[in-house]
PDB file of C-alpha atoms in Angstrom:
ATOM      1  CA  MET A 862       9.585  -1.213   5.118  1.00  0.00           C
ATOM      2  CA  SER A 863       8.392  -2.844   1.918  1.00  0.00           C
ATOM      3  CA  PHE A 864       9.581  -2.244  -1.631  1.00  0.00           C
ATOM      4  CA  GLY A 865       7.419  -2.624  -4.717  1.00  0.00           C
ATOM      5  CA  ARG A 866       7.912  -5.626  -6.954  1.00  0.00           C
ATOM      6  CA  ASN A 867       9.949  -3.872  -9.662  1.00  0.00           C
ATOM      7  CA  GLU A 868      11.287  -0.924  -7.671  1.00  0.00           C
ATOM      8  CA  PRO A 869      15.054  -0.293  -8.102  1.00  0.00           C
ATOM      9  CA  ALA A 870      15.720  -0.535  -4.370  1.00  0.00           C
ATOM     10  CA  LEU A 871      19.524  -0.447  -4.443  1.00  0.00           C
ATOM     11  CA  ALA A 872      19.537   2.617  -6.663  1.00  0.00           C
ATOM     12  CA  ARG A 873      16.952   4.487  -4.627  1.00  0.00           C
ATOM     13  CA  TYR A 874      17.613   3.560  -0.992  1.00  0.00           C
ATOM     14  CA  ASP A 875      20.788   3.509   1.083  1.00  0.00           C
ATOM     15  CA  ARG A 876      21.439   0.027   2.472  1.00  0.00           C
ATOM     16  CA  ALA A 877      23.840   1.349   5.144  1.00  0.00           C
ATOM     17  CA  ARG A 878      21.244   3.777   6.497  1.00  0.00           C
ATOM     18  CA  ILE A 879      18.627   1.016   6.542  1.00  0.00           C
ATOM     19  CA  ALA A 880      20.985  -1.265   8.483  1.00  0.00           C
ATOM     20  CA  ALA A 881      21.975   1.518  10.894  1.00  0.00           C
ATOM     21  CA  ARG A 882      18.321   2.012  11.796  1.00  0.00           C
ATOM     22  CA  GLY A 883      17.777  -1.721  12.198  1.00  0.00           C
ATOM     23  CA  LEU A 884      14.866  -1.728   9.767  1.00  0.00           C
ATOM     24  CA  ALA A 885      13.222  -4.962   8.655  1.00  0.00           C
ATOM     25  CA  VAL A 886      12.792  -4.893   4.869  1.00  0.00           C
ATOM     26  CA  VAL A 887      10.754  -7.021   2.457  1.00  0.00           C
ATOM     27  CA  ARG A 888       9.820  -6.805  -1.205  1.00  0.00           C
ATOM     28  CA  ARG A 889       6.130  -7.140  -2.066  1.00  0.00           C
ATOM     29  CA  PRO A 890       4.826  -9.391  -4.849  1.00  0.00           C
ATOM     30  CA  THR A 891       2.784  -6.396  -6.057  1.00  0.00           C
ATOM     31  CA  GLY A 892       4.067  -3.247  -7.739  1.00  0.00           C
ATOM     32  CA  GLY A 893       4.281   0.276  -6.419  1.00  0.00           C
ATOM     33  CA  ARG A 894       6.952   1.996  -4.367  1.00  0.00           C
ATOM     34  CA  ALA A 895       8.388   1.896  -0.836  1.00  0.00           C
ATOM     35  CA  VAL A 896       6.089   2.077   2.205  1.00  0.00           C
ATOM     36  CA  TRP A 897       6.931   2.329   5.899  1.00  0.00           C
ATOM     37  CA  HIS A 898       4.522   0.085   7.819  1.00  0.00           C
ATOM     38  CA  GLU A 899       3.754   1.197  11.364  1.00  0.00           C
ATOM     39  CA  HIS A 900       0.542   2.961  12.415  1.00  0.00           C
ATOM     40  CA  GLU A 901      -1.759   1.621   9.727  1.00  0.00           C
ATOM     41  CA  VAL A 902      -4.548  -0.655   8.636  1.00  0.00           C
ATOM     42  CA  THR A 903      -3.349  -2.992   5.904  1.00  0.00           C
ATOM     43  CA  TYR A 904      -6.128  -4.221   3.631  1.00  0.00           C
ATOM     44  CA  ALA A 905      -6.118  -6.881   0.925  1.00  0.00           C
ATOM     45  CA  VAL A 906      -8.638  -7.827  -1.761  1.00  0.00           C
ATOM     46  CA  ALA A 907      -8.171 -11.070  -3.704  1.00  0.00           C
ATOM     47  CA  ALA A 908     -10.847 -11.714  -6.319  1.00  0.00           C
ATOM     48  CA  PRO A 909     -11.571 -12.926  -9.847  1.00  0.00           C
ATOM     49  CA  VAL A 910     -10.655 -10.356 -12.490  1.00  0.00           C
ATOM     50  CA  ALA A 911     -14.134 -10.767 -14.001  1.00  0.00           C
ATOM     51  CA  GLN A 912     -15.752  -9.507 -10.799  1.00  0.00           C
ATOM     52  CA  PHE A 913     -13.978  -6.122 -10.828  1.00  0.00           C
ATOM     53  CA  GLY A 914     -12.971  -5.565 -14.462  1.00  0.00           C
ATOM     54  CA  THR A 915      -9.819  -3.917 -15.737  1.00  0.00           C
ATOM     55  CA  LEU A 916      -6.937  -2.850 -13.529  1.00  0.00           C
ATOM     56  CA  ALA A 917      -8.114   0.770 -13.596  1.00  0.00           C
ATOM     57  CA  GLU A 918     -11.734  -0.207 -12.902  1.00  0.00           C
ATOM     58  CA  SER A 919     -10.832  -2.452  -9.992  1.00  0.00           C
ATOM     59  CA  TYR A 920      -8.420   0.131  -8.552  1.00  0.00           C
ATOM     60  CA  CYS A 921     -11.122   2.817  -8.545  1.00  0.00           C
ATOM     61  CA  ASP A 922     -13.885   0.460  -7.352  1.00  0.00           C
ATOM     62  CA  ILE A 923     -11.921  -0.726  -4.318  1.00  0.00           C
ATOM     63  CA  HIS A 924     -10.736   2.785  -3.484  1.00  0.00           C
ATOM     64  CA  ALA A 925     -14.278   4.136  -3.783  1.00  0.00           C
ATOM     65  CA  ARG A 926     -15.375   1.614  -1.153  1.00  0.00           C
ATOM     66  CA  LEU A 927     -12.506   2.612   1.113  1.00  0.00           C
ATOM     67  CA  ALA A 928     -13.351   6.300   0.636  1.00  0.00           C
ATOM     68  CA  ARG A 929     -16.973   5.613   1.628  1.00  0.00           C
ATOM     69  CA  ALA A 930     -15.761   3.865   4.746  1.00  0.00           C
ATOM     70  CA  LEU A 931     -13.534   6.784   5.706  1.00  0.00           C
ATOM     71  CA  GLY A 932     -16.459   9.110   5.069  1.00  0.00           C
ATOM     72  CA  THR A 933     -18.431   7.378   7.819  1.00  0.00           C
ATOM     73  CA  LEU A 934     -15.661   8.386  10.233  1.00  0.00           C
ATOM     74  CA  GLY A 935     -16.170  12.046   9.341  1.00  0.00           C
ATOM     75  CA  LEU A 936     -13.467  12.405   6.683  1.00  0.00           C
ATOM     76  CA  ASP A 937     -13.963  14.096   3.328  1.00  0.00           C
ATOM     77  CA  ALA A 938     -12.233  11.303   1.403  1.00  0.00           C
ATOM     78  CA  ARG A 939     -12.127  11.648  -2.382  1.00  0.00           C
ATOM     79  CA  LEU A 940     -10.538   9.836  -5.283  1.00  0.00           C
ATOM     80  CA  ALA A 941      -7.678  11.533  -7.115  1.00  0.00           C
ATOM     81  CA  PRO A 942      -8.601  12.643 -10.648  1.00  0.00           C
ATOM     82  CA  ALA A 943      -8.067  10.094 -13.394  1.00  0.00           C
ATOM     83  CA  GLY A 944      -4.544   9.976 -14.692  1.00  0.00           C
ATOM     84  CA  PRO A 945      -1.552   7.718 -15.237  1.00  0.00           C
ATOM     85  CA  SER A 946       0.090   5.827 -12.414  1.00  0.00           C
ATOM     86  CA  ALA A 947       2.972   7.611 -10.764  1.00  0.00           C
ATOM     87  CA  PRO A 948       6.246   6.351 -12.295  1.00  0.00           C
ATOM     88  CA  LEU A 949       8.701   4.306 -10.230  1.00  0.00           C
ATOM     89  CA  GLY A 950      11.000   7.318 -10.294  1.00  0.00           C
ATOM     90  CA  ALA A 951       8.444   9.446  -8.432  1.00  0.00           C
ATOM     91  CA  GLY A 952       9.872   8.445  -5.049  1.00  0.00           C
ATOM     92  CA  ALA A 953       8.214   6.566  -2.202  1.00  0.00           C
ATOM     93  CA  CYS A 954       4.611   5.378  -2.408  1.00  0.00           C
ATOM     94  CA  PHE A 955       3.180   8.293  -0.451  1.00  0.00           C
ATOM     95  CA  ALA A 956       5.315  10.913  -2.231  1.00  0.00           C
ATOM     96  CA  ALA A 957       2.858  11.130  -5.132  1.00  0.00           C
ATOM     97  CA  SER A 958      -0.717  10.114  -5.887  1.00  0.00           C
ATOM     98  CA  ALA A 959      -2.120   8.484  -8.999  1.00  0.00           C
ATOM     99  CA  GLY A 960      -5.581   8.620 -10.515  1.00  0.00           C
ATOM    100  CA  GLY A 961      -8.169   6.786  -8.455  1.00  0.00           C
ATOM    101  CA  GLU A 962      -6.226   6.824  -5.169  1.00  0.00           C
ATOM    102  CA  VAL A 963      -7.794   8.024  -1.912  1.00  0.00           C
ATOM    103  CA  LEU A 964      -7.039  11.584  -0.821  1.00  0.00           C
ATOM    104  CA  VAL A 965      -8.120  13.586   2.217  1.00  0.00           C
ATOM    105  CA  GLY A 966      -7.572  17.309   2.044  1.00  0.00           C
ATOM    106  CA  GLY A 967      -5.728  16.777  -1.227  1.00  0.00           C
ATOM    107  CA  ARG A 968      -3.162  14.502   0.438  1.00  0.00           C
ATOM    108  CA  LYS A 969      -2.734  10.772  -0.016  1.00  0.00           C
ATOM    109  CA  VAL A 970      -3.967   8.633   2.874  1.00  0.00           C
ATOM    110  CA  VAL A 971      -4.131   5.183   1.229  1.00  0.00           C
ATOM    111  CA  GLY A 972      -1.278   3.616  -0.727  1.00  0.00           C
ATOM    112  CA  SER A 973      -2.146   0.565  -2.846  1.00  0.00           C
ATOM    113  CA  ALA A 974      -0.648  -1.827  -5.374  1.00  0.00           C
ATOM    114  CA  GLN A 975      -2.036  -4.648  -7.481  1.00  0.00           C
ATOM    115  CA  VAL A 976      -0.791  -7.780  -9.229  1.00  0.00           C
ATOM    116  CA  ARG A 977      -2.703  -9.996 -11.669  1.00  0.00           C
ATOM    117  CA  ARG A 978      -2.129 -13.677 -12.309  1.00  0.00           C
ATOM    118  CA  GLY A 979      -4.333 -15.356 -14.875  1.00  0.00           C
ATOM    119  CA  THR A 980      -7.995 -14.834 -13.968  1.00  0.00           C
ATOM    120  CA  ALA A 981      -7.383 -13.497 -10.452  1.00  0.00           C
ATOM    121  CA  PHE A 982      -5.825 -10.427  -8.861  1.00  0.00           C
ATOM    122  CA  LEU A 983      -4.530  -9.226  -5.508  1.00  0.00           C
ATOM    123  CA  GLN A 984      -4.740  -5.614  -4.420  1.00  0.00           C
ATOM    124  CA  HIS A 985      -3.439  -4.602  -1.049  1.00  0.00           C
ATOM    125  CA  GLY A 986      -2.503  -1.355   0.586  1.00  0.00           C
ATOM    126  CA  SER A 987      -1.782   0.750   3.630  1.00  0.00           C
ATOM    127  CA  ILE A 988      -4.288   3.119   5.259  1.00  0.00           C
ATOM    128  CA  LEU A 989      -2.317   5.566   7.407  1.00  0.00           C
ATOM    129  CA  LEU A 990      -3.725   5.919  10.912  1.00  0.00           C
ATOM    130  CA  ASP A 991      -0.937   8.079  12.369  1.00  0.00           C
ATOM    131  CA  GLY A 992       2.797   8.709  12.161  1.00  0.00           C
ATOM    132  CA  SER A 993       4.552   9.567   8.912  1.00  0.00           C
ATOM    133  CA  GLN A 994       6.616   8.167   6.071  1.00  0.00           C
ATOM    134  CA  ASP A 995       9.704  10.036   7.274  1.00  0.00           C
ATOM    135  CA  VAL A 996      11.590   6.755   7.720  1.00  0.00           C
ATOM    136  CA  VAL A 997      11.405   6.142   3.969  1.00  0.00           C
ATOM    137  CA  ARG A 998      12.617   9.647   3.254  1.00  0.00           C
ATOM    138  CA  ALA A 999      15.473   9.265   5.763  1.00  0.00           C
ATOM    139  CA  VAL A1000      16.939   6.235   3.973  1.00  0.00           C
ATOM    140  CA  SER A1001      16.285   7.521   0.463  1.00  0.00           C
ATOM    141  CA  ARG A1002      19.132   8.632  -1.767  1.00  0.00           C
ATOM    142  CA  GLN A1003      16.876  11.320  -3.243  1.00  0.00           C
ATOM    143  CA  PRO A1004      14.681  13.708  -1.197  1.00  0.00           C
ATOM    144  CA  SER A1005      10.946  13.633  -1.811  1.00  0.00           C
ATOM    145  CA  ALA A1006       8.142  15.964  -0.827  1.00  0.00           C
ATOM    146  CA  VAL A1007       5.710  15.211   1.994  1.00  0.00           C
ATOM    147  CA  SER A1008       2.381  14.543   0.318  1.00  0.00           C
ATOM    148  CA  GLU A1009       0.708  12.121   2.698  1.00  0.00           C
ATOM    149  CA  THR A1010      -1.639  12.690   5.611  1.00  0.00           C
ATOM    150  CA  THR A1011      -3.078  10.444   8.324  1.00  0.00           C
ATOM    151  CA  LEU A1012      -6.531   9.793   9.709  1.00  0.00           C
ATOM    152  CA  ALA A1013      -5.488  11.033  13.155  1.00  0.00           C
ATOM    153  CA  ARG A1014      -4.122  14.264  11.723  1.00  0.00           C
ATOM    154  CA  GLU A1015      -7.280  14.950   9.733  1.00  0.00           C
ATOM    155  CA  LEU A1016      -9.707  14.037  12.519  1.00  0.00           C
ATOM    156  CA  GLY A1017      -7.675  15.629  15.308  1.00  0.00           C
ATOM    157  CA  ARG A1018      -7.894  12.536  17.510  1.00  0.00           C
ATOM    158  CA  PRO A1019      -6.412   9.047  17.831  1.00  0.00           C
ATOM    159  CA  VAL A1020      -7.907   6.552  15.379  1.00  0.00           C
ATOM    160  CA  MET A1021      -7.932   2.873  16.301  1.00  0.00           C
ATOM    161  CA  PHE A1022      -7.336  -0.088  13.986  1.00  0.00           C
ATOM    162  CA  ALA A1023     -10.662  -1.729  14.852  1.00  0.00           C
ATOM    163  CA  GLU A1024     -12.572   1.488  14.177  1.00  0.00           C
ATOM    164  CA  VAL A1025     -11.299   1.657  10.616  1.00  0.00           C
ATOM    165  CA  ALA A1026     -11.573  -2.074   9.961  1.00  0.00           C
ATOM    166  CA  ASP A1027     -15.190  -2.098  11.152  1.00  0.00           C
ATOM    167  CA  ALA A1028     -16.001   0.930   8.976  1.00  0.00           C
ATOM    168  CA  ILE A1029     -14.607  -0.821   5.888  1.00  0.00           C
ATOM    169  CA  VAL A1030     -16.635  -3.970   6.542  1.00  0.00           C
ATOM    170  CA  ALA A1031     -19.809  -1.938   7.143  1.00  0.00           C
ATOM    171  CA  ALA A1032     -19.335   0.193   4.019  1.00  0.00           C
ATOM    172  CA  TRP A1033     -18.536  -2.721   1.691  1.00  0.00           C
ATOM    173  CA  ASP A1034     -21.611  -3.284  -0.467  1.00  0.00           C
ATOM    174  CA  GLU A1035     -21.343  -7.059  -0.607  1.00  0.00           C
ATOM    175  CA  PRO A1036     -21.413  -9.519   2.301  1.00  0.00           C
ATOM    176  CA  PHE A1037     -18.079 -11.006   3.293  1.00  0.00           C
ATOM    177  CA  GLU A1038     -17.713 -14.745   3.049  1.00  0.00           C
ATOM    178  CA  ALA A1039     -16.477 -16.748   5.990  1.00  0.00           C
ATOM    179  CA  ALA A1040     -12.847 -16.026   6.777  1.00  0.00           C
ATOM    180  CA  ALA A1041     -10.339 -18.243   5.025  1.00  0.00           C
ATOM    181  CA  PRO A1042      -8.719 -20.812   7.294  1.00  0.00           C
ATOM    182  CA  CYS A1043      -5.401 -19.731   8.753  1.00  0.00           C
ATOM    183  CA  ARG A1044      -2.524 -21.748   7.360  1.00  0.00           C
ATOM    184  CA  PRO A1045       1.231 -21.444   7.947  1.00  0.00           C
ATOM    185  CA  LEU A1046       3.104 -19.577   5.243  1.00  0.00           C
ATOM    186  CA  PRO A1047       4.683 -21.875   2.641  1.00  0.00           C
ATOM    187  CA  PRO A1048       8.488 -22.175   2.655  1.00  0.00           C
ATOM    188  CA  SER A1049       8.606 -20.011  -0.481  1.00  0.00           C
ATOM    189  CA  ALA A1050       7.229 -17.064   1.538  1.00  0.00           C
ATOM    190  CA  ALA A1051      10.701 -16.583   3.034  1.00  0.00           C
ATOM    191  CA  LEU A1052      11.763 -15.422  -0.412  1.00  0.00           C
ATOM    192  CA  PHE A1053      10.125 -12.027   0.113  1.00  0.00           C
ATOM    193  CA  ALA A1054      12.603 -11.184   2.899  1.00  0.00           C
ATOM    194  CA  SER A1055      15.689 -12.727   1.283  1.00  0.00           C
ATOM    195  CA  PRO A1056      18.482 -10.342   0.197  1.00  0.00           C
ATOM    196  CA  SER A1057      18.380 -11.633  -3.378  1.00  0.00           C
ATOM    197  CA  TRP A1058      14.676 -10.811  -3.686  1.00  0.00           C
ATOM    198  CA  ILE A1059      14.830  -7.495  -1.818  1.00  0.00           C
ATOM    199  CA  CYS A1060      17.848  -6.211  -3.728  1.00  0.00           C
ATOM    200  CA  ALA A1061      16.560  -7.191  -7.147  1.00  0.00           C
ATOM    201  CA  ALA A1062      16.549  -3.943  -9.121  1.00  0.00           C
ATOM    202  CA  ASP A1063      15.842  -2.673 -12.620  1.00  0.00           C
ATOM    203  CA  ARG A1064      14.605  -6.071 -13.767  1.00  0.00           C
ATOM    204  CA  SER A1065      11.482  -8.157 -13.604  1.00  0.00           C
ATOM    205  CA  VAL A1066      11.402 -10.262 -10.431  1.00  0.00           C
ATOM    206  CA  ARG A1067       9.221 -13.244  -9.780  1.00  0.00           C
ATOM    207  CA  PRO A1068       8.736 -15.399  -6.672  1.00  0.00           C
TER     208      PRO A1068
END
């Protein structure tokens, strides 16, 4: 399970319940709210800010591409109407949708977050293939409504990782450059799973 960069994790989630379930927990360098990572495709876009524009423009542009990709699988994927981002107090990531996010049947199917540093940005997110976010709700101190759906639920069949990944690549309007070389994570990457980073709450946190 991952927490958003500035999410008040200790106030919102029960550490004892998390430990009792043996859950691995990290805190993302991007914003947003808690996500349970299991049956999913995780995507990431790192690019110059100038290529995609403002935060709102880039958020909608990337989600529009993802929606087109899901459309090729037979899903009626649409972007949520324009509006403010859901506040941190709205519960887990998939408990509420914000303007520009991807919905299927009116329910959220892609959860995303973005961070900007200088002239570049990172946006990454979770595309739900199957399962649910019930784990997040089970360790939450406050109940939240079920507002997510999954590709398998909407299509009525199992949906494979490769199927979705290939659809995204095919629907992306620009050619992908050669894959970046694989390098070991720097020592600082361990920070994202350290208790001091994970439990940081109600304050700005930086790696």
